[in-house]
Coordinates of C-alpha atoms and ligand atoms in Angstrom, one line a residue:
X1 CA 5.0 -0.4 -38.3
X2 CA 7.8 -1.6 -35.9
X3 CA 9.2 2.0 -36.1
X4 CA 6.5 3.2 -33.5
X5 CA 7.8 0.4 -31.0
X6 CA 5.8 -1.6 -29.0
X7 CA 5.3 -3.0 -26.1
X8 CA 7.2 -6.0 -26.8
X9 CA 10.4 -4.5 -26.2
X10 CA 9.9 -2.8 -23.3
X11 CA 12.5 -2.8 -19.8
X12 CA 9.8 -3.7 -17.8
X13 CA 12.3 -4.9 -14.6
X14 CA 13.8 -1.0 -13.9
X15 CA 9.8 0.2 -13.4
X16 CA 8.8 0.7 -9.6
X17 CA 5.4 1.5 -8.6
X18 CA 5.0 3.8 -5.4
X19 CA 1.3 4.6 -3.9
X20 CA 1.4 8.3 -5.3
X21 CA 2.4 7.9 -8.9
X22 CA 4.1 5.5 -11.3
X23 CA 7.8 5.9 -11.5
X24 CA 11.1 4.5 -13.2
X25 CA 14.0 5.1 -10.9
X26 CA 17.2 5.5 -12.6
X27 CA 20.8 4.9 -10.5
X28 CA 20.4 8.1 -9.2
X29 CA 18.1 8.1 -6.2
X30 CA 17.2 12.1 -7.1
X31 CA 15.6 11.7 -10.6
X32 CA 11.8 10.1 -10.4
X33 CA 10.7 9.3 -14.2
X34 CA 6.8 9.5 -14.1
X35 CA 4.8 7.2 -16.7
X36 CA 3.5 9.2 -19.3
X37 CA 0.1 9.0 -21.3
X38 CA -0.3 11.3 -24.1
X39 CA -4.1 11.5 -25.3
X40 CA -4.8 12.9 -28.5
X41 CA -8.6 13.7 -28.2
X42 CA -11.3 15.9 -28.7
X43 CA -12.6 18.1 -25.7
X44 CA -16.0 17.2 -24.3
X45 CA -17.6 20.4 -22.4
X46 CA -19.8 18.0 -20.1
X47 CA -16.1 16.5 -19.1
X48 CA -17.9 12.6 -19.1
X49 CA -15.9 11.6 -22.4
X50 CA -12.9 12.9 -24.4
X51 CA -9.8 14.7 -23.1
X52 CA -11.4 15.4 -19.5
X53 CA -12.4 12.0 -19.2
X54 CA -8.7 11.0 -20.0
X55 CA -6.7 13.6 -18.0
X56 CA -8.8 12.0 -14.7
X57 CA -8.2 8.2 -16.0
X58 CA -4.8 9.0 -15.6
X59 CA -4.7 10.8 -12.7
X60 CA -7.2 8.0 -10.8
X61 CA -4.6 5.2 -12.2
X62 CA -1.1 7.5 -10.9
X63 CA 0.0 8.4 -14.4
X64 CA 0.7 11.7 -15.9
X65 CA -1.7 12.6 -19.1
X66 CA -0.5 15.2 -21.8
X67 CA -3.5 16.4 -24.1
X68 CA -3.5 17.4 -27.2
X69 CA -7.0 18.7 -28.7
X70 CA -8.0 17.8 -31.9
X71 CA -11.5 19.6 -31.5
X72 CA -13.7 21.2 -28.9
X73 CA -17.5 19.9 -28.8
X74 CA -20.0 21.4 -26.9
X75 CA -22.1 18.5 -25.3
X76 CA -23.4 17.8 -22.5
X77 CA -25.9 15.1 -21.0
X78 CA -28.4 15.5 -23.8
X79 CA -25.9 15.2 -26.9
X80 CA -23.3 16.7 -28.7
X81 CA -25.0 20.5 -29.7
X82 CA -21.8 21.7 -31.7
X83 CA -18.2 20.9 -32.9
X84 CA -15.9 22.7 -33.7
X85 CA -12.3 21.6 -35.4
X86 CA -9.5 22.7 -34.7
X87 CA -6.9 23.4 -37.7
X88 CA -4.6 20.3 -38.3
X89 CA -1.4 22.5 -38.3
X90 CA -2.5 23.7 -35.0
X91 CA -2.8 19.7 -33.8
X92 CA -0.1 19.2 -35.6
X93 CA 2.1 22.2 -33.2
X94 CA 0.3 20.9 -30.0
X95 CA 1.7 17.4 -30.9
X96 CA 5.4 19.0 -31.6
X97 CA 5.6 20.9 -28.2
X98 CA 4.2 17.5 -26.1
X99 CA 6.4 15.3 -28.2
X100 CA 9.2 17.2 -28.6
X101 CA 9.9 17.7 -24.5
X102 CA 8.0 15.0 -23.1
X103 CA 9.3 11.4 -22.6
X104 CA 5.8 10.0 -23.6
X105 CA 5.5 6.6 -23.3
X106 CA 2.2 5.5 -24.9
X107 CA -0.3 8.1 -26.8
X108 CA -3.9 7.2 -26.7
X109 CA -6.5 8.2 -29.4
X110 CA -9.7 9.5 -29.4
X111 CA -11.9 11.7 -31.8
X112 CA -9.9 12.3 -34.9
X113 CA -12.0 14.3 -37.2
X114 CA -10.3 14.7 -40.3
X115 CA -8.1 12.6 -42.3
X116 CA -5.8 15.4 -42.3
X117 CA -5.7 15.2 -38.8
X118 CA -4.8 11.8 -38.8
X119 CA -2.2 12.7 -40.9
X120 CA 0.0 15.1 -38.8
X121 CA -0.4 12.5 -36.3
X122 CA 0.9 10.2 -38.1
X123 CA 3.7 12.5 -39.2
X124 CA 4.8 13.4 -35.4
X125 CA 4.4 9.7 -34.3
X126 CA 7.2 9.2 -37.2
X127 CA 9.0 11.9 -35.9
X128 CA 9.0 11.2 -32.3
X129 CA 8.3 7.7 -32.0
X130 CA 6.6 6.4 -28.7
X131 CA 6.0 3.0 -27.1
X132 CA 2.9 2.1 -27.8
X133 CA -0.2 3.3 -29.5
X134 CA -3.3 3.1 -28.5
X135 CA -6.2 4.1 -30.9
X136 CA -9.9 4.4 -30.1
X137 CA -11.7 4.8 -33.2
X138 CA -14.1 7.3 -32.1
X139 CA -16.7 7.9 -34.5
X140 CA -20.4 8.4 -33.3
X141 CA -21.6 9.6 -29.9
X142 CA -23.7 7.2 -27.9
X143 CA -26.8 9.9 -28.5
X144 CA -25.5 9.6 -32.2
X145 CA -23.7 12.4 -33.3
X146 CA -21.1 12.1 -35.2
X147 CA -17.3 12.9 -34.4
X148 CA -15.9 11.6 -37.1
X149 CA -17.3 11.0 -40.4
X150 CA -16.9 7.9 -42.9
X151 CA -13.8 10.6 -44.8
X152 CA -12.0 9.1 -42.0
X153 CA -12.2 5.7 -42.9
X154 CA -9.7 4.9 -45.5
X155 CA -6.7 6.4 -43.7
X156 CA -7.9 5.0 -40.4
X157 CA -7.7 1.4 -42.1
X158 CA -4.7 2.1 -44.6
X159 CA -2.6 4.1 -42.3
X160 CA -3.7 4.5 -38.9
X161 CA -4.5 0.8 -37.6
X162 CA -1.6 -1.1 -39.3
X163 CA 1.0 1.0 -36.4
X164 CA -1.6 0.6 -33.5
X165 CA -1.1 -2.0 -30.4
X166 CA -4.6 -2.1 -30.0
X167 CA -7.8 -0.6 -31.3
X168 CA -10.6 -0.6 -29.1
X169 CA -13.7 0.4 -31.5
X170 CA -18.0 -0.8 -29.7
X171 CA -19.2 -2.8 -31.9
X172 CA -21.0 0.4 -34.2
X173 CA -17.5 1.3 -35.0
X174 CA -16.0 -2.1 -35.2
X175 CA -18.9 -2.5 -38.0
X176 CA -18.5 0.8 -39.9
X177 CA -14.5 0.0 -40.4
X178 CA -15.3 -3.2 -41.7
X179 CA -17.3 -1.4 -44.0
X180 CA -21.2 -2.0 -42.7
X181 CA -21.0 -6.0 -41.8
X182 CA -23.7 -6.4 -39.1
X183 CA -22.6 -7.6 -35.2
X184 CA -25.2 -8.4 -33.0
X185 CA -24.2 -11.3 -31.8
X186 CA -20.7 -12.6 -29.6
X187 CA -19.8 -14.9 -32.8
X188 CA -19.9 -11.7 -35.1
X189 CA -17.9 -9.8 -32.8
X190 CA -15.8 -12.7 -32.8
X191 CA -15.2 -12.6 -36.5
X192 CA -15.1 -9.0 -36.4
X193 CA -12.0 -8.9 -34.4
X194 CA -10.4 -11.6 -36.4
X195 CA -11.3 -9.1 -39.6
X196 CA -9.5 -5.7 -38.1
X197 CA -6.6 -7.7 -37.1
X198 CA -6.2 -8.5 -40.1
X199 CA -5.7 -4.5 -41.0
X200 CA -2.8 -4.6 -39.0
X201 CA -3.0 -3.9 -35.5
X202 CA -1.3 -5.8 -32.8
X203 CA -4.5 -6.5 -30.9
X204 CA -7.7 -5.9 -31.4
X205 CA -10.6 -5.2 -28.6
X206 CA -14.1 -5.0 -30.0
X207 CA -16.4 -3.5 -26.7
X208 CA -20.3 -5.0 -26.5
X209 CA -21.4 -1.8 -24.1
X210 CA -23.6 -1.5 -26.7
X211 CA -24.6 -5.2 -27.8
X212 CA -28.7 -5.6 -27.8
X213 CA -29.8 -7.9 -25.5
X214 CA -27.2 -9.2 -23.3
X215 CA -27.2 -9.5 -19.7
X216 CA -23.1 -9.4 -19.4
X217 CA -21.7 -6.4 -21.0
X218 CA -18.6 -8.7 -22.7
X219 CA -15.7 -7.4 -24.9
X220 CA -14.1 -9.9 -27.2
X221 CA -10.2 -9.6 -26.6
X222 CA -8.1 -11.3 -30.1
X223 CA -4.2 -11.2 -30.2
X224 CA -4.0 -12.9 -33.4
X225 CA -3.9 -16.2 -32.0
X226 CA -6.4 -16.6 -29.4
X227 CA -9.6 -14.8 -28.0
X228 CA -10.3 -14.2 -25.3
X229 CA -14.0 -12.7 -23.6
X230 CA -13.9 -10.8 -21.0
X231 CA -17.1 -10.5 -19.3
X232 CA -18.9 -8.2 -16.9
X233 CA -22.2 -7.9 -15.3
X234 CA -24.1 -5.0 -17.2
X235 CA -24.8 -2.7 -14.6
X236 CA -28.3 -0.7 -14.9
X237 CA -27.7 2.8 -15.0
X238 CA -27.6 5.7 -17.2
X239 CA -24.1 7.3 -16.7
X240 CA -22.5 5.3 -19.2
X241 CA -21.1 8.5 -20.7
X242 CA -17.4 8.0 -21.9
X243 CA -17.0 4.6 -20.7
X244 CA -15.0 4.1 -24.0
X245 CA -13.1 6.8 -23.7
X246 CA -11.8 5.6 -20.0
X247 CA -11.3 2.1 -21.2
X248 CA -8.8 3.1 -23.7
X249 CA -7.0 5.4 -21.6
X250 CA -6.6 3.1 -18.7
X251 CA -5.3 0.8 -21.1
X252 CA -3.0 3.6 -22.1
X253 CA -2.1 4.7 -18.5
X254 CA -1.5 0.3 -17.8
X255 CA 0.7 0.4 -20.4
X256 CA 2.6 3.2 -20.1
X257 CA 3.3 1.5 -16.4
X258 CA 5.4 -1.4 -17.6
X259 CA 2.1 -3.7 -17.9
X260 CA 1.9 -6.4 -20.9
X261 CA -1.1 -5.6 -23.0
X262 CA -4.4 -8.4 -21.8
X263 CA -3.5 -7.4 -18.3
X264 CA -4.0 -3.9 -19.4
X265 CA -7.3 -4.4 -20.8
X266 CA -8.1 -6.7 -18.0
X267 CA -7.3 -4.1 -15.5
X268 CA -9.2 -1.6 -17.4
X269 CA -12.3 -3.4 -18.0
X270 CA -12.3 -3.7 -14.2
X271 CA -11.6 -0.6 -13.6
X272 CA -14.6 0.9 -15.7
X273 CA -17.0 -1.6 -14.2
X274 CA -16.0 -0.5 -10.7
X275 CA -16.1 3.3 -11.5
X276 CA -19.9 2.6 -13.0
X277 CA -21.1 0.7 -10.2
X278 CA -19.9 3.2 -7.7
X279 CA -21.6 6.1 -9.8
X280 CA -24.2 4.3 -11.1
X281 CA -27.1 6.2 -9.0
X282 CA -25.2 9.8 -9.0
X283 CA -27.3 12.6 -11.3
X284 CA -25.3 15.4 -13.0
X285 CA -26.9 17.0 -16.0
X286 CA -30.5 16.3 -17.2
X287 CA -30.1 14.0 -20.1
X288 CA -30.0 10.6 -20.9
X289 CA -26.4 9.9 -20.8
X290 CA -24.6 11.0 -17.6
X291 CA -20.9 10.7 -16.7
X292 CA -19.8 8.6 -14.0
X293 CA -16.9 9.3 -11.3
X294 CA -13.5 8.3 -11.9
X295 CA -12.3 8.8 -8.5
X296 CA -14.6 6.3 -7.7
X297 CA -15.8 8.9 -4.7
X298 CA -19.0 10.2 -5.4
X299 CA -21.0 7.3 -4.1
X300 CA -19.8 8.0 -0.5
X301 CA -23.0 9.7 1.0
X302 CA -22.0 13.4 0.9
X303 CA -24.0 13.3 4.8
X304 CA -21.2 10.8 5.9
X305 CA -18.2 13.9 5.0
X306 CA -17.2 15.5 8.2
X307 CA -18.6 18.7 7.8
X308 CA -15.0 20.3 9.0
X309 CA -11.4 19.8 9.9
X310 CA -10.3 17.7 12.8
X311 CA -11.2 20.2 16.1
X312 CA -8.6 20.0 18.6
X313 CA -11.0 21.0 21.1
X314 CA -12.9 17.6 20.6
X315 CA -9.6 15.9 22.5
X316 CA -11.7 16.9 26.0
X317 CA -12.9 14.0 26.7
X318 CA -12.0 11.1 24.6
X319 CA -13.6 7.5 25.5
X320 CA -11.7 4.3 24.2
X321 CA -13.3 1.3 24.5
X322 CA -12.3 -2.1 25.6
X323 CA -13.7 -5.6 25.0
X324 CA -12.9 -7.3 27.5
X325 CA -14.5 -4.6 30.2
X326 CA -17.4 -4.5 27.8
X327 CA -17.8 -7.8 27.8
X328 CA -17.4 -8.4 31.7
X329 CA -20.0 -5.9 32.4
X330 CA -22.1 -7.9 29.6
X331 CA -23.1 -4.8 27.2
X332 CA -21.9 -4.4 23.6
X333 CA -19.6 -1.7 22.2
X334 CA -22.3 -0.4 20.5
X335 CA -24.4 0.1 23.0
X336 CA -20.7 1.5 25.7
X337 CA -20.1 4.2 22.6
X338 CA -23.8 5.3 22.7
X339 CA -23.6 5.5 26.5
X340 CA -20.3 7.1 26.6
X341 CA -21.2 10.1 24.0
X342 CA -24.8 10.6 25.9
X343 CA -22.6 11.2 29.2
X344 CA -20.7 14.1 27.2
X345 CA -17.7 12.0 25.2
X346 CA -16.5 14.8 22.6
X347 CA -14.4 11.8 20.7
X348 CA -14.6 8.3 20.0
X349 CA -11.7 5.3 19.8
X350 CA -12.5 1.7 19.3
X351 CA -9.9 -0.3 20.4
X352 CA -10.0 -4.1 20.0
X353 CA -7.1 -5.9 20.7
X354 CA -9.1 -9.6 20.8
X355 CA -11.7 -9.4 18.3
X356 CA -12.5 -11.3 14.6
X357 CA -11.7 -8.7 11.6
X358 CA -15.5 -9.5 10.7
X359 CA -16.7 -8.8 14.3
X360 CA -14.6 -5.9 14.3
X361 CA -16.1 -4.3 11.2
X362 CA -19.5 -4.9 11.6
X363 CA -19.1 -3.2 15.4
X364 CA -17.1 -0.3 13.9
X365 CA -19.5 0.3 11.2
X366 CA -22.2 0.4 14.0
X367 CA -20.0 2.9 15.9
X368 CA -19.6 4.9 13.0
X369 CA -23.3 5.6 12.6
X370 CA -23.9 6.5 16.1
X371 CA -21.2 9.0 15.9
X372 CA -21.8 10.4 12.9
X373 CA -25.5 11.2 14.1
X374 CA -24.0 12.9 17.5
X375 CA -21.5 14.8 15.4
X376 CA -18.9 12.8 17.5
X377 CA -15.3 11.5 15.8
X378 CA -14.8 7.9 15.5
X379 CA -11.1 6.5 15.5
X380 CA -10.3 2.9 14.9
X381 CA -6.7 2.1 17.0
X382 CA -4.0 0.6 15.2
X383 CA -6.3 -0.9 12.5
X384 CA -5.9 1.3 8.8
X385 CA -8.0 -1.5 7.3
X386 CA -10.7 -1.2 9.4
X387 CA -10.6 2.6 9.6
X388 CA -10.9 2.2 6.0
X389 CA -14.0 -0.3 5.0
X390 CA -15.8 1.2 7.8
X391 CA -15.4 5.3 6.6
X392 CA -14.2 6.1 10.1
X393 CA -12.8 9.7 11.0
X394 CA -9.5 8.4 11.7
X395 CA -7.0 6.4 13.7
X396 CA -4.7 6.0 16.4
X397 CA -1.4 4.5 16.3
X398 CA 1.5 3.9 18.5
X399 CA 4.7 4.0 18.0
X400 CA 5.6 0.0 16.8
X401 CA 2.4 0.3 14.5
X402 CA 2.3 1.5 10.8
X403 CA 4.5 4.9 10.4
X404 CA 2.1 7.9 10.6
X405 CA 3.4 9.1 7.3
X406 CA 2.3 5.7 5.3
X407 CA -0.8 6.0 7.4
X408 CA -1.5 9.7 5.8
X409 CA -0.6 8.2 2.3
X410 CA -3.5 5.2 2.9
X411 CA -5.9 7.5 4.9
X412 CA -5.6 10.8 2.5
X413 CA -5.0 14.4 3.2
X414 CA -8.8 14.9 5.3
X415 CA -8.7 12.2 8.2
X416 CA -7.3 12.3 11.7
X417 CA -4.5 10.6 12.6
X418 CA -3.2 10.1 16.6
X419 CA 0.4 9.1 17.6
X420 CA 1.0 7.7 20.7
X421 CA 4.4 9.6 22.2
X422 CA 6.2 9.6 25.4
X423 CA 9.5 12.0 24.2
X424 CA 9.6 14.9 23.2
X425 CA 11.7 13.0 20.1
X426 CA 8.4 11.2 19.4
X427 CA 6.3 14.3 19.6
X428 CA 8.5 15.9 17.3
X429 CA 8.4 13.5 14.6
X430 CA 4.7 12.9 15.1
X431 CA 4.2 16.5 13.9
X432 CA 6.9 15.9 11.0
X433 CA 4.9 12.8 9.5
X434 CA 1.8 15.2 9.4
X435 CA 0.0 13.5 12.8
X436 CA -3.2 15.7 14.0
X437 CA -2.6 15.1 17.3
X438 CA -0.8 13.3 19.8
X439 CA -1.5 11.1 23.0
X440 CA 0.9 11.5 25.9
X441 CA 1.0 8.6 28.4
X442 CA 0.8 6.5 30.6
X443 CA 0.4 9.3 33.2
X444 CA -0.3 7.5 36.0
X445 CA 0.2 3.6 36.0
X446 CA -2.7 1.6 34.4
X447 CA -4.1 -2.0 34.3
X448 CA -5.4 -1.5 30.5
X449 CA -2.1 -1.8 29.1
X450 CA 0.9 -4.1 30.0
X451 CA 4.5 -3.4 30.3
X452 CA 3.7 0.5 29.7
X453 CA 6.0 2.8 30.8
X454 CA 4.5 5.6 33.2
X455 CA 5.8 9.0 32.3
X456 CA 3.8 10.8 35.7
X457 CA 3.0 14.2 35.1
X458 CA 6.3 15.9 34.7
X459 CA 7.1 13.6 31.8
X460 CA 3.3 15.0 30.0
X461 CA 4.2 18.3 30.9
X462 CA 8.0 17.7 28.9
X463 CA 5.8 16.3 26.0
X464 CA 3.3 19.2 26.1
X465 CA 6.2 22.0 25.9
X466 CA 7.4 20.3 22.9
X467 CA 4.5 19.5 21.0
X468 CA 3.5 21.8 18.2
X469 CA 0.7 19.5 17.9
X470 CA -2.4 19.2 20.7
X471 CA -1.8 16.7 23.3
X472 CA -4.4 14.3 25.0
X473 CA -3.6 12.8 28.4
X474 CA -3.7 9.1 28.9
X475 CA -3.3 6.4 31.0
X476 CA -4.6 5.6 34.6
X477 CA -7.0 8.8 34.5
X478 CA -10.3 9.0 36.1
X479 CA -12.7 11.6 38.4
X480 CA -10.2 11.4 41.2
X481 CA -7.0 12.7 39.2
X482 CA -8.4 13.7 36.0
X483 CA -8.2 18.0 37.5
X484 CA -4.7 17.2 38.4
X485 CA -3.8 16.7 34.8
X486 CA -5.1 19.9 33.7
X487 CA -3.6 21.5 36.0
X488 CA 0.1 20.7 34.2
X489 CA -1.7 23.7 32.6
X490 CA -0.2 23.4 29.0
X491 CA -2.2 25.3 26.5
X492 CA -1.9 22.3 23.8
X493 CA -3.3 19.8 26.7
X494 CA -6.8 19.7 25.5
X495 CA -8.3 17.3 27.4
X496 CA -8.0 13.5 28.8
X497 CA -8.6 9.9 27.4
X498 CA -9.8 7.1 29.5
X499 CA -11.1 3.5 29.3
X500 CA -11.3 2.0 32.3
X501 CA -13.2 5.0 34.2
X502 CA -16.1 5.3 31.7
X503 CA -15.7 1.3 30.8
X504 CA -15.1 -0.3 33.7
X505 CA -17.9 1.0 35.5
X506 CA -21.6 -0.5 35.9
X507 CA -23.0 2.7 34.6
X508 CA -20.9 4.2 31.3
X509 CA -23.3 7.3 31.3
X510 CA -23.1 8.7 35.0
X511 CA -19.3 8.3 34.7
X512 CA -19.2 9.8 31.9
X513 CA -21.3 12.9 32.9
X514 CA -18.9 13.1 36.4
X515 CA -16.1 13.1 34.3
X516 CA -17.1 15.8 32.1
X517 CA -18.3 18.0 34.9
X518 CA -14.8 17.5 36.8
X519 CA -13.0 18.4 33.8
X520 CA -14.9 21.6 32.6
X521 CA -14.8 22.4 36.5
X522 CA -11.0 22.7 36.0
X523 CA -11.3 24.2 32.9
X524 CA -12.9 27.2 34.6
X525 CA -10.2 27.2 37.2
X526 CA -7.6 27.9 34.7
Ligands
LIG1 N1 -24.1 -0.9 -19.2 C1 -22.7 -1.3 -18.6 N2 -22.5 -2.0 -17.7 C2 -21.0 -3.1 -17.5 N3 -19.9 -2.7 -18.3 C3 -20.1 -2.0 -19.5 C4 -22.0 -1.1 -19.6 N4 -22.1 -0.1 -20.4 C5 -20.6 -0.4 -21.5 N5 -19.4 -1.3 -20.9 C6 -18.3 -1.1 -20.7 O1 -17.4 -0.1 -20.9 C7 -16.6 -0.1 -21.9 C8 -17.0 0.6 -22.9 O2 -17.5 0.0 -23.4 P1 -18.8 0.8 -24.5 O3 -19.2 0.1 -25.7 O4 -19.4 1.6 -24.0 O5 -17.8 1.9 -25.2 P2 -18.0 3.1 -26.1 O6 -19.4 3.0 -26.9 O7 -16.9 3.2 -26.9 O8 -18.1 4.4 -25.1 P3 -18.3 6.3 -25.3 O9 -18.7 6.1 -26.6 O10 -19.7 6.4 -24.7 O11 -17.4 6.7 -24.5 C9 -16.7 -1.7 -22.2 O12 -15.9 -2.7 -21.7 C10 -18.2 -2.1 -22.0 O13 -18.0 -3.9 -21.5
LIG2 C1 -14.9 14.6 -27.5 C2 -15.9 13.4 -27.8 N1 -14.6 11.9 -27.8 C3 -15.3 11.0 -27.8 C4 -16.4 11.1 -27.1 C5 -17.2 9.3 -27.3 O1 -17.4 9.4 -26.1 C6 -17.5 11.8 -27.0 N2 -18.7 11.7 -26.7 N3 -16.9 13.1 -27.1
LIG3 MG1 -16.5 5.1 -27.9

């Protein structure tokens, strides 16, 4: 039905994407329109499927999600214990509240448990047309509980499917919609997709998650002319509860951002696949059907999370590696870092100006392991990609590297960001942009960094006074002059960062110990 509009007529070019949310920009700079999905579905108290899954998926995909609840289920990983339908008039109230106010781009439906509820949905969609309608014809939960009985079949076939832009039945639902035809092979999925398309939806995706005896998880997409098979390796996991809701919501989210249908479906399939892989071994609930992690984060070993927020006192003895020095002394970066920590280094930065990316990443991973097992933070110099890939505790950037606010948006709120500052203005900017500490120098002349202006102890003092952030001094500092640095006696000067003083030495361990002792003595004196 064309009154519901279709993604065909979408003005795709006025949509732009930002890192946090997808927005549409208008001519006035101050207005940001956010891509919006409305899910009309049931609540799953276990939060793996239904409304809860839909909201999580949209959030994960950067799209706003409003929710109209059709039924409340008492459900967990063991199954559905009870279902409570909302009165149709109240579903209608919710639809009106949302659709009369929000500029919903796409409506996605899940559990529509009665013909009356389908009826009020159809009425609302004709009162408030949206750009696309994604119908996931939820009927039976994976555990076998009926979520929408055969009473909905005729209104689905006759009225809902014809106005849908895409429908996403699993094989059982496809079979029910087609009056019970058996669907057990890929050929039967294709023929089901074709028959369903004749009922009126513009696109059909028959999902093969439940197809018996297949090593791949294959979904069949049909646009009325052509078939596409979307293959992904079947993932061995109990955590498949809500895969269908997730797939349909992700399609809706991509459409809301302006994607065409095939691209939306491909992205959604990959999203489900990635999320399943990330969370294949998590344990939530005691039943057979666990939920997965829509934010793809739970896979991280919880031990690997830093226990506390950044502690400025960790800047006390800051060891910065240098590959050339380690080569000169014929030791690996990993051995150098181990020795520095044993000698008392309180934070480590890997600074690799020449290494090949792959080699750098391997070394960084090994260093992360060592630092983590010693409770010492590890930062990466410059390379945000390496920091992300090895899950370092943060990065240190210079004035000509990636801007701090951009780094923050890539690394997220809990990573440490340090930035090199020579001036009061730079120190102020670093604080405004969300850095955690600043490194200030070069305090003394140094060979480690070419063309680096020396700011002296006076320059360091000036930066410290202006800085709202903790400061670590850097540049030409060693055992002989560390005390003079700490003697400037600024409360936010937390320590010294050293390269040659530790690593251009025959024995890293003993140098680190000596320097640590010197710093402690100067601390006691002030
Ligand atoms: N074990 C698996 N490995 C990989 N992909 C899977 C797996 N199980 C399901 N999928 C994929 O997940 C998507 C959802 O399909 P599925 O057939 O599971 O839907 P569903 O039965 O409606 O799910 P639910 O009702 O549990 O929400 C499809 O793209 C399917 O291929
Ligand atoms: C509420 C609800 N909607 C959909 C499904 C299908 O996964 C479910 N199990 N529960
Ligand atoms: Mg389903």
